[in-house]
Short mmCIF file of C-alpha atoms and ligand atoms in Angstrom, two decimals:
data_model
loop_
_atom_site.label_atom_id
_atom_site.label_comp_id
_atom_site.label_asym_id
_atom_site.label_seq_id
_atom_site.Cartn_x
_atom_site.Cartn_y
_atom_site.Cartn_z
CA UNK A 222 0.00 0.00 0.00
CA UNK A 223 1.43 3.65 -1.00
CA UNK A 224 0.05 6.31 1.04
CA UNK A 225 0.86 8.66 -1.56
CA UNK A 226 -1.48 6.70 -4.27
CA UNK A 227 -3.99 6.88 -1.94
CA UNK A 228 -4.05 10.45 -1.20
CA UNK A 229 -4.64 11.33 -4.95
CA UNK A 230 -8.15 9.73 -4.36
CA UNK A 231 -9.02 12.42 -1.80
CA UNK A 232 -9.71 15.67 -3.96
CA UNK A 233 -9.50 17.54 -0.34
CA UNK A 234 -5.95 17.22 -0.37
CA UNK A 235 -5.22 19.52 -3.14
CA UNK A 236 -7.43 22.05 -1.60
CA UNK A 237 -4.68 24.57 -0.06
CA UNK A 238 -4.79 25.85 3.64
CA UNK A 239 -3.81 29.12 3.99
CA UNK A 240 -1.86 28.47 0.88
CA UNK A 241 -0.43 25.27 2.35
CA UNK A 242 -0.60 21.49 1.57
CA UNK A 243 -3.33 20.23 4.02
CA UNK A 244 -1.86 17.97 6.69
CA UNK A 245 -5.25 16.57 8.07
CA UNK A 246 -4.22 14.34 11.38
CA UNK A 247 -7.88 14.91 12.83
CA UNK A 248 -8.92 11.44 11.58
CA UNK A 249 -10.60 9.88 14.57
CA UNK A 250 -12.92 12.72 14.87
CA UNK A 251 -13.36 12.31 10.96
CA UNK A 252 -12.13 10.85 7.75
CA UNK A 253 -11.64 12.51 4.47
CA UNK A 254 -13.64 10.94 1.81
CA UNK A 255 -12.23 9.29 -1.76
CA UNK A 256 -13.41 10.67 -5.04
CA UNK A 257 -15.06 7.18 -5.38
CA UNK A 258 -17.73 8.06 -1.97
CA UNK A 259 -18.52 11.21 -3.37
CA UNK A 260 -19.58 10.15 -6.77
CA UNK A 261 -21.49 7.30 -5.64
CA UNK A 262 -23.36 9.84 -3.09
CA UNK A 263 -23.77 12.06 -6.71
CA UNK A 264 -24.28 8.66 -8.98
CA UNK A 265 -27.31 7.64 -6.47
CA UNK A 266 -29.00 11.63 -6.38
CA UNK A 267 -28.49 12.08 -10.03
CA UNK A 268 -29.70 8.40 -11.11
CA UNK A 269 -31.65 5.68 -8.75
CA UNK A 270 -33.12 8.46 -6.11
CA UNK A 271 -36.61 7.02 -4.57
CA UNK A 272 -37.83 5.72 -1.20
CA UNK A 273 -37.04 2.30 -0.59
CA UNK A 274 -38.97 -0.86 0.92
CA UNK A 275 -42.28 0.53 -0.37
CA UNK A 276 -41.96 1.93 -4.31
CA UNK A 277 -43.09 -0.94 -7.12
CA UNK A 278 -42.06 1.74 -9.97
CA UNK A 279 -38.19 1.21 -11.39
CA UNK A 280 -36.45 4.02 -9.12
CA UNK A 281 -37.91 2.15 -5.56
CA UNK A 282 -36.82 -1.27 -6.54
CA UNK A 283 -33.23 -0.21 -7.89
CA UNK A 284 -32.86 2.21 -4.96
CA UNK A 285 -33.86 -0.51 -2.37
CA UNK A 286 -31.36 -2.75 -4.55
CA UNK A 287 -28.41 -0.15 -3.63
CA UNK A 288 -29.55 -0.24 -0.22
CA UNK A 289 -29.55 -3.75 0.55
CA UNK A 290 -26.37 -4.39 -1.53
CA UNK A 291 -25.05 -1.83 0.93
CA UNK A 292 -25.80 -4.03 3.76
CA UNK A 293 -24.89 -6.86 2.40
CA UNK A 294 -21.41 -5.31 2.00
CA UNK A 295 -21.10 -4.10 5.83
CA UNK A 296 -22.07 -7.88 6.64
CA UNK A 297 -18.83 -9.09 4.60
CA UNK A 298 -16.53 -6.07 6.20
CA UNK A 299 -17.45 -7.59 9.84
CA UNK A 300 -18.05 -11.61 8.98
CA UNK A 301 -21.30 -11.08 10.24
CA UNK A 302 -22.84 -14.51 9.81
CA UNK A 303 -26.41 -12.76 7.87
CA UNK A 304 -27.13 -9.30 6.90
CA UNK A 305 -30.15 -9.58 9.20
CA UNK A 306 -27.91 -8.94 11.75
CA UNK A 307 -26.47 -5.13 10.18
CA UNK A 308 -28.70 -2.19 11.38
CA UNK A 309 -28.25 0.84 9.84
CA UNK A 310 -28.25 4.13 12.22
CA UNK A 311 -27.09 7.26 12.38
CA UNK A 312 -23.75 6.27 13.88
CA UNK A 313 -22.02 5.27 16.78
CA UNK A 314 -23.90 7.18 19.18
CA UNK A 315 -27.20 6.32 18.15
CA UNK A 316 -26.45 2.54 18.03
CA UNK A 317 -24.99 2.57 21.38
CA UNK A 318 -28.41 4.36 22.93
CA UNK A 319 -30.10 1.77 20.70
CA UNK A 320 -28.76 -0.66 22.79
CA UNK A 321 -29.08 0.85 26.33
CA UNK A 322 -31.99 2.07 25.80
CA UNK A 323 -34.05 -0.82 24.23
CA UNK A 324 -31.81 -3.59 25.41
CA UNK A 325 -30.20 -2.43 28.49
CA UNK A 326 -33.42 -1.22 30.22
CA UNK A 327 -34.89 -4.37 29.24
CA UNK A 328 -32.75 -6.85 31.18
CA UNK A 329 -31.21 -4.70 33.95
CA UNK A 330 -32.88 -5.05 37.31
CA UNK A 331 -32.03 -3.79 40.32
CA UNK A 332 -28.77 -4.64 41.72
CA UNK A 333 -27.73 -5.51 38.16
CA UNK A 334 -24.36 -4.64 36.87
CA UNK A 335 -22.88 -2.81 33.42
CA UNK A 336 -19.35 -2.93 33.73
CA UNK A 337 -17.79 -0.59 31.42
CA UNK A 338 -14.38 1.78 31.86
CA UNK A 339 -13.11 5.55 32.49
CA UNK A 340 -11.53 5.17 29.54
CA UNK A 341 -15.07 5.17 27.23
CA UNK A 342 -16.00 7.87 24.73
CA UNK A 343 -18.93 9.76 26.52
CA UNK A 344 -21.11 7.91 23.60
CA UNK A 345 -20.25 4.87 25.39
CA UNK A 346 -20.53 6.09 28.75
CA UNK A 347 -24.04 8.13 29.34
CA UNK A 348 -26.14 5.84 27.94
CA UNK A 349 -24.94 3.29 30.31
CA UNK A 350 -25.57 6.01 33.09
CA UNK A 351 -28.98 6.37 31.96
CA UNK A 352 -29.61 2.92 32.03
CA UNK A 353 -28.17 2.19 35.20
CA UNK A 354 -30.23 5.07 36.61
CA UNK A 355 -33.58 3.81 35.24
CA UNK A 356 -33.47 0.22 36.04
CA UNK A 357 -31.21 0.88 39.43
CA UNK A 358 -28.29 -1.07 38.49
CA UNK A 359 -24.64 0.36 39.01
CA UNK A 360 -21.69 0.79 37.20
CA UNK A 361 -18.92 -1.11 37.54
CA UNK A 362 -15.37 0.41 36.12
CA UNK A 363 -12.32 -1.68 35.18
CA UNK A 364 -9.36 -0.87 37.17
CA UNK A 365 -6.63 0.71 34.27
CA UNK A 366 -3.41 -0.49 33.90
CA UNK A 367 -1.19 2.96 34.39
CA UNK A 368 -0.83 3.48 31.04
CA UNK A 369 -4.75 3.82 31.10
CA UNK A 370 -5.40 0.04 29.24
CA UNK A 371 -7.70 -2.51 29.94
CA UNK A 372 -6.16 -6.07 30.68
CA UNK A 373 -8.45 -9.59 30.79
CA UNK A 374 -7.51 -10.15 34.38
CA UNK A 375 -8.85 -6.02 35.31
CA UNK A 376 -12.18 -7.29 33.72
CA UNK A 377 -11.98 -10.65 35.34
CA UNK A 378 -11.29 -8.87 39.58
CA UNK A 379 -14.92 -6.68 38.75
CA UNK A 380 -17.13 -8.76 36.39
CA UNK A 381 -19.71 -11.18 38.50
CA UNK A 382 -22.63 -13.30 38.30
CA UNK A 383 -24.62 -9.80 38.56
CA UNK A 384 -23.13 -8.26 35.62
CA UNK A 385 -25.94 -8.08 32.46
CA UNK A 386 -23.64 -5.81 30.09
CA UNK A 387 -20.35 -5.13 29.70
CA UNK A 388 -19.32 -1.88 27.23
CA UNK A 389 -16.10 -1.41 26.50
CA UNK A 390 -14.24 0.41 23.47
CA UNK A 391 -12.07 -1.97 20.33
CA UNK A 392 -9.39 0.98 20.21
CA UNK A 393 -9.71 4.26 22.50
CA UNK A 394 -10.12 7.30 20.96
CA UNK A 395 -7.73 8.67 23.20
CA UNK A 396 -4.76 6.22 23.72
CA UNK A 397 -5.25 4.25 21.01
CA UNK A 398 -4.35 1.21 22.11
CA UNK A 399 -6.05 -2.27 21.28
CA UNK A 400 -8.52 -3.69 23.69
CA UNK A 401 -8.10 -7.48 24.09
CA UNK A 402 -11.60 -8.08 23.10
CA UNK A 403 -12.09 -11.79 22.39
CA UNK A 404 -10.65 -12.93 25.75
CA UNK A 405 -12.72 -10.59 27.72
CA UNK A 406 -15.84 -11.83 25.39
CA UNK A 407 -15.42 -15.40 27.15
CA UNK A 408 -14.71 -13.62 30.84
CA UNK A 409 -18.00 -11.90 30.30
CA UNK A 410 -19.88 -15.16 28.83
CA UNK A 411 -18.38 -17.18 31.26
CA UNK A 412 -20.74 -15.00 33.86
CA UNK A 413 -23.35 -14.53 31.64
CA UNK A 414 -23.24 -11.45 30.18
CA UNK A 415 -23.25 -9.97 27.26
CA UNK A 416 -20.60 -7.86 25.32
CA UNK A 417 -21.18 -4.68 23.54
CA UNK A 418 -18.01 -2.87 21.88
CA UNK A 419 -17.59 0.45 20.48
CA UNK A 420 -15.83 -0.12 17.14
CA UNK A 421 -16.11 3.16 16.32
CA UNK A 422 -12.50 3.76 15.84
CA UNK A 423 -11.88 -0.16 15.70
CA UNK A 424 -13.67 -0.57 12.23
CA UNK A 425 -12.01 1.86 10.62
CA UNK A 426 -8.19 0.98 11.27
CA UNK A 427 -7.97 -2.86 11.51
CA UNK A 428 -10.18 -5.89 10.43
CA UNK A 429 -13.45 -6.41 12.26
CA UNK A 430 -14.53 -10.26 12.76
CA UNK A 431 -17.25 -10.31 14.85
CA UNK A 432 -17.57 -14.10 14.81
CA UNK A 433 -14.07 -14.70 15.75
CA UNK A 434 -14.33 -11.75 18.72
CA UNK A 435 -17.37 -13.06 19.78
CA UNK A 436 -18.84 -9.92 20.77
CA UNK A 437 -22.29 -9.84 21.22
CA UNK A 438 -23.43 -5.90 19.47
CA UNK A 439 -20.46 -4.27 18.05
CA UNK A 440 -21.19 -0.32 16.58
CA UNK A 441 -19.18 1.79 14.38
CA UNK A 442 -19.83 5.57 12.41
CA UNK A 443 -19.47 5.45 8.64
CA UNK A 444 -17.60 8.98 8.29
CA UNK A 445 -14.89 7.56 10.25
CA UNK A 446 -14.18 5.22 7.76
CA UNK A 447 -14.41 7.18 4.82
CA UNK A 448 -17.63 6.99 4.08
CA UNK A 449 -20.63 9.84 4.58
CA UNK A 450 -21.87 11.52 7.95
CA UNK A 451 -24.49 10.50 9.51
CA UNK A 452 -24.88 6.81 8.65
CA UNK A 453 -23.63 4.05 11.42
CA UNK A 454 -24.32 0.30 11.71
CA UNK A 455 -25.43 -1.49 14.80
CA UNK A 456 -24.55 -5.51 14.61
CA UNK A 457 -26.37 -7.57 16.89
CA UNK A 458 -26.21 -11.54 17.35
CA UNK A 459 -29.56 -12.50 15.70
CA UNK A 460 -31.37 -13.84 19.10
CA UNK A 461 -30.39 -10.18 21.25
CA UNK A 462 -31.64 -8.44 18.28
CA UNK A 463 -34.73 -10.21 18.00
CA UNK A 464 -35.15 -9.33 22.39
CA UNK A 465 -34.22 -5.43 21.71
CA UNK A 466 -37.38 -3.34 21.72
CA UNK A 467 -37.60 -0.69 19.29
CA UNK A 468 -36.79 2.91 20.68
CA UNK A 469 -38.54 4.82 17.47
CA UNK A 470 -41.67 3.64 16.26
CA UNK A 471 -43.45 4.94 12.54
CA UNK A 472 -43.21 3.98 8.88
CA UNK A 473 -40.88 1.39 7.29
CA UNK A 474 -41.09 -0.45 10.38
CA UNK A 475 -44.38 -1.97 10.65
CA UNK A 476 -45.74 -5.23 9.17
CA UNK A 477 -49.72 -4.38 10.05
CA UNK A 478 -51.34 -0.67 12.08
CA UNK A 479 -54.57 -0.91 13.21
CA UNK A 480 -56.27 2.02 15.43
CA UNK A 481 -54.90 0.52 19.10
CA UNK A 482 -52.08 -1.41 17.87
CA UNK A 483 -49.32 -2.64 15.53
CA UNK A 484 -46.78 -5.26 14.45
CA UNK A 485 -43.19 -5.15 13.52
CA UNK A 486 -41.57 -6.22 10.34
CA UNK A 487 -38.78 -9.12 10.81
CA UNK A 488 -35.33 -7.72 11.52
CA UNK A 489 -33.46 -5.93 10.73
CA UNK A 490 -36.04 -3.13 9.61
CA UNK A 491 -37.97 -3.54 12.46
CA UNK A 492 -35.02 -1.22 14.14
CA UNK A 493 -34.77 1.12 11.23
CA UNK A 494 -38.09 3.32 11.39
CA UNK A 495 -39.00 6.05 9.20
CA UNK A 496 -36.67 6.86 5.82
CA UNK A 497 -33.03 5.68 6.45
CA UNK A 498 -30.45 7.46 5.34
CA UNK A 499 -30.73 5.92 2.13
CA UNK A 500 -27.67 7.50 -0.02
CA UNK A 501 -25.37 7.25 3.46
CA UNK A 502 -26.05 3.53 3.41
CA UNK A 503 -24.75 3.61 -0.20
CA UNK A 504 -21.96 5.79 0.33
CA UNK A 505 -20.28 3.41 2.99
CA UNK A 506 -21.13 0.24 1.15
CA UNK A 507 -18.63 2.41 -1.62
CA UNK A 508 -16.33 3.26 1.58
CA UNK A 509 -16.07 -0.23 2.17
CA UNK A 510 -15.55 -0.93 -1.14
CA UNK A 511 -12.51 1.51 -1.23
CA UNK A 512 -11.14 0.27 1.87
CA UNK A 513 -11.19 -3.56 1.23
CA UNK A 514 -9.79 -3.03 -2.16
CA UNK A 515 -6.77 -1.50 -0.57
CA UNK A 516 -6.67 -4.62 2.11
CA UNK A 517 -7.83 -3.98 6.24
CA UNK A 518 -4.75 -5.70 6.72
CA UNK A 519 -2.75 -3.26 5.27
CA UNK A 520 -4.06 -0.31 6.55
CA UNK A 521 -3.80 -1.73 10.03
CA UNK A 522 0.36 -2.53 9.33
CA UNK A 523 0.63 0.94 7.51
CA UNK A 524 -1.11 2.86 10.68
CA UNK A 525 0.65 1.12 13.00
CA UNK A 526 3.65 1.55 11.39
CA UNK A 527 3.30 5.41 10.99
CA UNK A 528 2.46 5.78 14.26
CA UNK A 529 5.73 3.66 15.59
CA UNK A 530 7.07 6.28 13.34
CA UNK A 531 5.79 9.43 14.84
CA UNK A 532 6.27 8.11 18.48
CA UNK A 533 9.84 8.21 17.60
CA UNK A 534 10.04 11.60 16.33
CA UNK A 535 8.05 12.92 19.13
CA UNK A 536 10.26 11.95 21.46
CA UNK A 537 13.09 14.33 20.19
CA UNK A 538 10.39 16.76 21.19
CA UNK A 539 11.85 17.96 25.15
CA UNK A 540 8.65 17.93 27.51
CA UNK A 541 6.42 16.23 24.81
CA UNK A 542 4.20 13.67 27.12
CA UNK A 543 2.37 11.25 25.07
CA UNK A 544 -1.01 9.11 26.47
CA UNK A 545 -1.19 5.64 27.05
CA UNK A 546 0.51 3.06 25.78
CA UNK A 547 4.12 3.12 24.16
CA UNK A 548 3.74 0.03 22.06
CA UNK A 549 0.98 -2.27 20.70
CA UNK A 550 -1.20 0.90 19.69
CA UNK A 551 -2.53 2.43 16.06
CA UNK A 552 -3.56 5.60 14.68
CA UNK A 553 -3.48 8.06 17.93
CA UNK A 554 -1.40 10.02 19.47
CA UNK A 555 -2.48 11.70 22.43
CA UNK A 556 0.02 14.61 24.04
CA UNK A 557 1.10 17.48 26.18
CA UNK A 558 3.56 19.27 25.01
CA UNK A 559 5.53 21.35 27.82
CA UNK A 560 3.25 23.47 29.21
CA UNK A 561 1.41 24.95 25.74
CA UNK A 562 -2.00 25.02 26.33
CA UNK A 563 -3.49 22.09 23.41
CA UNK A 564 -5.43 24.99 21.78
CA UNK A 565 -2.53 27.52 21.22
CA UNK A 566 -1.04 24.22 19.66
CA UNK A 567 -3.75 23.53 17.62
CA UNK A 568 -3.65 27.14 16.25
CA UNK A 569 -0.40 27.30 15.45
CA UNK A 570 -0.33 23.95 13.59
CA UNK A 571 -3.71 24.95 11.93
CA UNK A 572 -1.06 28.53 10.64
CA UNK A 573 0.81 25.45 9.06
CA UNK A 574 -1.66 23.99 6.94
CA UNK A 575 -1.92 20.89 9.83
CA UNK A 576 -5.37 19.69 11.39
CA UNK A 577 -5.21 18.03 15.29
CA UNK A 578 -7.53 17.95 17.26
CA UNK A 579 -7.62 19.83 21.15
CA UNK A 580 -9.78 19.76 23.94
CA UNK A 581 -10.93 16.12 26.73
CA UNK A 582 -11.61 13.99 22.66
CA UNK A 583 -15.34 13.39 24.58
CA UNK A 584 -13.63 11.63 27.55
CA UNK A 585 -13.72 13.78 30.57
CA UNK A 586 -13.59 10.97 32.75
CA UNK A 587 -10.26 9.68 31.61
CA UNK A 588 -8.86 13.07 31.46
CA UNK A 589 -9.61 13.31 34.94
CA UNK A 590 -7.96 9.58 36.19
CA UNK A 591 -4.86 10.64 34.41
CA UNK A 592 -5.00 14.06 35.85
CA UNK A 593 -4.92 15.59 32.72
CA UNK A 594 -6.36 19.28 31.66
CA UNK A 595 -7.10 19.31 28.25
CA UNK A 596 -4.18 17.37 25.22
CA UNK A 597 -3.73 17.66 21.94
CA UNK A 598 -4.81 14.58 19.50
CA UNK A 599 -2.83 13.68 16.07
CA UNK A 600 -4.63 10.92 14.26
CA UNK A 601 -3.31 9.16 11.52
CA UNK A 602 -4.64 7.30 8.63
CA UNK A 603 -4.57 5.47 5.54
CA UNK A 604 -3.32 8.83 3.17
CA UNK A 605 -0.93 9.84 6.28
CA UNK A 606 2.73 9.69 5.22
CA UNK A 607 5.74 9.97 6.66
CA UNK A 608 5.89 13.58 5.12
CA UNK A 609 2.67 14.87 7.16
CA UNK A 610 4.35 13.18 10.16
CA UNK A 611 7.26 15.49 9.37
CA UNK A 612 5.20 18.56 9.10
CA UNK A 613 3.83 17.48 12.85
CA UNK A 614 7.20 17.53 14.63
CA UNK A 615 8.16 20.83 12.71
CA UNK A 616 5.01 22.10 13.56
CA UNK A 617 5.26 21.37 17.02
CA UNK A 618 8.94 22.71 17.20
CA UNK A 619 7.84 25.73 15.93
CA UNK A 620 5.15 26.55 18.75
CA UNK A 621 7.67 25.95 21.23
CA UNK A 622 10.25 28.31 19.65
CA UNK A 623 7.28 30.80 20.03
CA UNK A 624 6.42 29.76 23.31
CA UNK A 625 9.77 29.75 24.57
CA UNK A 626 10.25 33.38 22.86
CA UNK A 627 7.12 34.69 24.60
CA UNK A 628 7.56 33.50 28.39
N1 PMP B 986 -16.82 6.12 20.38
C1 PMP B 986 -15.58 6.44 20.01
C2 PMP B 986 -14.43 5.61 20.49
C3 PMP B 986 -15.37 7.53 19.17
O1 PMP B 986 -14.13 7.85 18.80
C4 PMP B 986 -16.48 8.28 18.71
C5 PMP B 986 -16.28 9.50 17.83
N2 PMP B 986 -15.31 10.39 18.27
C6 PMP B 986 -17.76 7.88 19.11
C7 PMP B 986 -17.89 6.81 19.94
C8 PMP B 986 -18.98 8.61 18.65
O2 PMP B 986 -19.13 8.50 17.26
P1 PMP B 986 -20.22 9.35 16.49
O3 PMP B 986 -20.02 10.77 16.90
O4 PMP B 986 -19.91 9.12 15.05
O5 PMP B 986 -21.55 8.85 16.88
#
């Protein structure tokens, strides 16, 4: 795979930044998109636009066509044994309240247990408080390794006979490290529980076999892979699917309405009410399409690899403290650099042509455990080079020439 090649699909990188190449390292908030996304969003607008599910003319049966083919080509990307299985949402967020909200609620009691971490997105954390709150279960947090990871024997000291749900991240948006997943899927089984991961920086930066993990939902966001905003999938083992009770309720959804009551259509559209996001669906499926052409496998090794790469050169950096873990990570790099505040960063590199990312990256908690104010976030990606990695460090050098020159 050659970075480079790839880069000339994404017509946003010739667009200059102040006159400057566009370094754009704020990938786990949002991917750029390939020439081949856009003109399928155009292709479907300009040529097959019509409701789906319902239409007999030619448009609603060849856009319903390029809807299911869509989710027929999410099933492949995750191994997902049938494509009855692949919800299509509005992202990560909205699948991960999907599942609190018409799964959680539905088999927490009181006393119950969701164990989940401090080192969740807030997507992955407040609908889990919610939950908890309604059905009066608690929370139960993994203890983190000091470098903020999760290890099978943290789950294994907190996860009991009590615990209903366990919700843990595939690859923090923070550290980005890799969560063990299919180890903790058995400790979690073992007890009876059930396993819901946020993939939604997982999907997009290594390959996703749910089968193999054994998770039991696993959710990821579309425009973090490429593909459109606004479109997400929620994958569900067929028989906790089949238990979770529909959170929005209207057309698309229903098999039969009468005046006092109505039945559901068979999955998965019984969890898809109202018009879905019907040119989203087909812009990932062409996402996907992009992405496995290049190879998961490769874009995990070159990510990796780039990020091995830019550890390195931010260590010549004096006073630059990364996040998390040193090794065995992908994509992310988390930092404080001396005592720059991650915003005057961010504007100085944005000067330079060069996007990152400042602030808590929705994960106030985990700030907090590391006793942390607010960092600065590089992410990297499949069109990153070693170049772009260059412009980083120069970047950063540059802000603390002017930093040091101010004091
Ligand atoms: N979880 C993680 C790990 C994320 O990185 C994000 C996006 N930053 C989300 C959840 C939420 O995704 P979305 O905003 O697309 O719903």
């Amino acid at each position: 795979m050659n970075p480079h090649e790839v880069k000339q699909c994404f017509p946003i990188m010739n667009v200059p930044i102040y006159g400057k190449r566009l370094v754009y390292l704020d990938n786990a908030a949002t991917a750029q998109k390939p020439v081949q996304v856009i003109e399928a969003l155009e292709a479907f607008y300009r040529m097959a636009n019509a409701n789906v599910h319902r239409g007999v003319h030619y448009l609603g049966a060849k856009a319903t066509d390029m809807y299911e083919a869509a989710r027929e080509k999410v099933r492949a990307f995750i191994r997902a044994s049938e494509a009855a299985e692949i919800v299509f949402t509005r992202g990560t967020t909205s699948a991960l309240n999907l599942i609190a909200s018409g799964y959680g609620r539905l088999v927490l009691c009181e006393g119950d247990e969701i164990v989940i971490s401090l080192a969740e997105h807030h997507s992955n954390l407040i609908p889990w408080e919610q939950a908890a709150k309604a059905a009066g279960a608690t929370l139960k947090f993994i203890p983190l390794q000091e470098d903020g990871t999760i290890t099978p024997e943290a789950v294994r000291s907190v996860v009991t006979p009590r615990t209903k749900i366990a919700a843990l991240h595939h690859i923090s948006n923070v550290l980005g490290d890799v969560v063990p997943l299919r180890e903790i899927a058995g400790i979690v089984h073992a007890h009876g529980g059930v396993l819901v991961v946020d993939g939604a920086q997982g999907a997009p930066h290594s390959p996703v076999d749910v089968g193999q993990m054994d998770c039991d939902f696993y959710v990821f966001s579309g425009h973090k892979m490429c593909g459109p905003t606004g479109i997400g999938v929620l994958y569900g083992k067929r028989p906790l699917l089949e238990q979770l009770v529909p959170v929005e309720y209207g057309g698309e959804m229903v098999e039969s309405v009468d005046a006092e009551w109505a039945s559901w259509k068979e999955l998965p559209y019984r969890l898809e009410a109202g018009t879905p996001l019907i040119a989203g669906a087909i812009g990932l499926g062409a996402a996907i399409d992009f992405l496995a052409q290049i190879g998961m496998e490769k874009i995990e090794r070159h990510d990796r690899r780039l990020v091995g790469y830019a550890l390195e050169r931010l260590q010549e950096l004096k006073e630059c403290k990364v996040l998390g873990p040193l090794r065995h990570r992908t994509s992310i790099l988390t930092f404080q650099l001396g005592e720059i505040h991650p915003h005057d960063l961010a504007t100085v590199l944005d000067a330079e042509g060069i996007a990152i990312r400042a602030g808590y990256h929705c994960a106030q908690p985990l700030a907090k455990w590391f006793g942390q104010a607010a960092t600065a976030r590089a992410s990297l990606y499949l069109y990153n080079t070693e170049e772009d990695v260059d412009a980083l460090i120069l970047g950063l050098k540059k802000a603390q020439d002017l930093f040091r020159r101010n004091k």
